[in-house]
Amino acid sequence: MSTIKLDGVDKCIIRSLVEDARTPLLSIAKEVGISGAAIHQRLKKLEQTELIVGSKMVLNPKVLGYTTTAFVGIFLESASMYKSAIKKLQDIPEVVESHYTTGNYGIFIKILCKNNEDLMRLLNESIQSIKGVARTETFISLDQQIDRQIKI
Amino acid sequence: MSTIKLDGVDKCIIRSLVEDARTPLLSIAKEVGISGAAIHQRLKKLEQTELIVGSKMVLNPKVLGYTTTAFVGIFLESASMYKSAIKKLQDIPEVVESHYTTGNYGIFIKILCKNNEDLMRLLNESIQSIKGVARTETFISLDQQIDRQIKI
DNA sequence: GTTGAAACCGCGAAGCC
DNA sequence: GGCTTCGCGGTTTCAAC
């Protein structure tokens, strides 16, 4: 994966679309002072660089009743269980991120669930029943202040 | 924040747009078999429920040279330093998430940086120099297998 | 980089179950 | 309430410069 050079116009396009993926290209064009077609051409090139992965509509999990965010450090009986455990975690929709990290944990995950009861059920029934999982450590997020992408 | 009931069509709209925020409403309309205007009307209602927060273009940080993801548990000298520390963290662009969590840490953050050297600089110069930060514990993510939103 | 034209789409209005 | 059709205005996208 090669890195890339962006000029001011590219950055402006990206910043606009990162904030709102449906920003009309013409309004970006007006802002930076070039034609809409030029924005379109640059965007196509940027898409080819793989810098742009896609665009997602962002949901508010709270409206669906998912009010609890937690991080769970999972201790594995042996590191060799990593792959099979991940496979099982894929099937748990509440698991929204998984990482193989340095440190004590075999797997480190982020989960979203409806409430503490739901969290307990998830930990006891879904996660700790996965073959290879020895024990877990849970950090419940009581407040999230920062949530953003990398600055360009 | 009240929860909400979604029927099959709503779910189809949301699933399409979560995957690609620029999916034309008309193509969703064709897929579910109702008119484009109806999709548009439903989408407006969904936006009013606050389920839909917005839409973001998603970037691949690796293309910008940000190859290292890490989680950092921050110990504070006192819990009262939380607000002021968060304020300082806001100014560090590499910090992409911050949480107030149960457990030992005063603040738990996710950071993106270019390499291990960059990570060290960030920890030593930026984070540990924040007033109130006693010490930190770092987990470097060597592999991320899951990254998604909540399932609808 | 530009313009211009064509095709496509979003979006509101009005009316129909 | 939720759907339809209709049509205008704006947007994307292309070719040619």
Short mmCIF file of N, CA and C (backbone and C1' of nucleotides) in Angstrom, two decimals, chain A residues 22 33-35 37-38 41-42, chain C residues 1-5 9-11:
data_model
loop_
_atom_site.label_atom_id
_atom_site.label_comp_id
_atom_site.label_asym_id
_atom_site.label_seq_id
_atom_site.Cartn_x
_atom_site.Cartn_y
_atom_site.Cartn_z
N ARG A 22 -22.65 13.06 0.92
CA ARG A 22 -23.60 13.45 -0.13
C ARG A 22 -23.44 14.91 -0.53
N GLY A 33 -13.34 26.97 -6.31
CA GLY A 33 -13.17 27.81 -7.47
C GLY A 33 -12.75 27.13 -8.75
N ILE A 34 -13.06 25.85 -8.88
CA ILE A 34 -12.86 25.20 -10.17
C ILE A 34 -14.18 24.54 -10.60
N SER A 35 -14.19 23.97 -11.79
CA SER A 35 -15.44 23.47 -12.34
C SER A 35 -15.86 22.15 -11.68
N ALA A 37 -16.78 19.47 -13.14
CA ALA A 37 -16.19 18.34 -13.85
C ALA A 37 -14.78 18.05 -13.32
N ALA A 38 -14.05 19.11 -12.99
CA ALA A 38 -12.69 18.92 -12.47
C ALA A 38 -12.73 18.19 -11.13
N GLN A 41 -13.36 14.61 -11.84
CA GLN A 41 -12.16 13.92 -12.33
C GLN A 41 -11.19 13.60 -11.20
N ARG A 42 -10.99 14.58 -10.32
CA ARG A 42 -10.08 14.36 -9.19
C ARG A 42 -10.61 13.25 -8.29
P DG C 1 -6.75 20.77 -11.49
"O5'" DG C 1 -7.19 21.77 -12.54
"C5'" DG C 1 -8.26 22.51 -12.73
"C4'" DG C 1 -8.13 23.15 -14.09
"C3'" DG C 1 -9.50 23.36 -14.72
"O3'" DG C 1 -10.07 24.54 -14.20
"C1'" DG C 1 -7.96 22.54 -16.32
P DT C 2 -11.60 24.70 -14.13
"O5'" DT C 2 -12.06 24.91 -15.65
"C5'" DT C 2 -11.56 26.02 -16.39
"C4'" DT C 2 -12.11 25.96 -17.79
"C3'" DT C 2 -13.62 25.82 -17.85
"O3'" DT C 2 -14.21 27.11 -17.96
"C1'" DT C 2 -12.56 24.23 -19.32
P DT C 3 -15.74 27.31 -17.64
"O5'" DT C 3 -16.47 26.77 -18.94
"C5'" DT C 3 -16.16 27.31 -20.23
"C4'" DT C 3 -16.83 26.46 -21.29
"C3'" DT C 3 -18.36 26.43 -21.17
"O3'" DT C 3 -18.90 26.84 -22.41
"C1'" DT C 3 -17.48 24.22 -21.36
P DG C 4 -20.41 27.27 -22.50
"O5'" DG C 4 -21.07 25.91 -22.98
"C5'" DG C 4 -20.54 25.25 -24.13
"C4'" DG C 4 -21.23 23.90 -24.28
"C3'" DG C 4 -22.72 23.92 -23.91
"O3'" DG C 4 -23.41 23.10 -24.84
"C1'" DG C 4 -21.62 22.25 -22.68
P DA C 5 -24.97 23.24 -25.07
"O5'" DA C 5 -25.34 21.75 -25.47
"C5'" DA C 5 -24.32 20.82 -25.87
"C4'" DA C 5 -24.73 19.42 -25.47
"C3'" DA C 5 -26.22 19.23 -25.24
"O3'" DA C 5 -26.58 17.94 -25.67
"C1'" DA C 5 -25.07 18.72 -23.25
P DC C 9 -30.05 7.04 -11.86
"O5'" DC C 9 -30.37 8.17 -10.80
"C5'" DC C 9 -29.28 8.95 -10.30
"C4'" DC C 9 -29.82 10.12 -9.52
"C3'" DC C 9 -30.91 9.76 -8.53
"O3'" DC C 9 -30.42 10.01 -7.23
"C1'" DC C 9 -31.48 11.71 -9.79
P DG C 10 -31.27 9.79 -5.93
"O5'" DG C 10 -31.75 11.27 -5.58
"C5'" DG C 10 -30.76 12.26 -5.39
"C4'" DG C 10 -31.41 13.58 -5.04
"C3'" DG C 10 -32.29 13.57 -3.80
"O3'" DG C 10 -32.08 14.85 -3.19
"C1'" DG C 10 -33.61 14.18 -5.69
P DC C 11 -32.73 15.12 -1.73
"O5'" DC C 11 -34.15 15.73 -2.06
"C5'" DC C 11 -34.20 16.91 -2.87
"C4'" DC C 11 -35.63 17.22 -3.22
"C3'" DC C 11 -36.64 16.96 -2.09
"O3'" DC C 11 -37.29 18.18 -1.81
"C1'" DC C 11 -37.44 16.16 -4.16
#
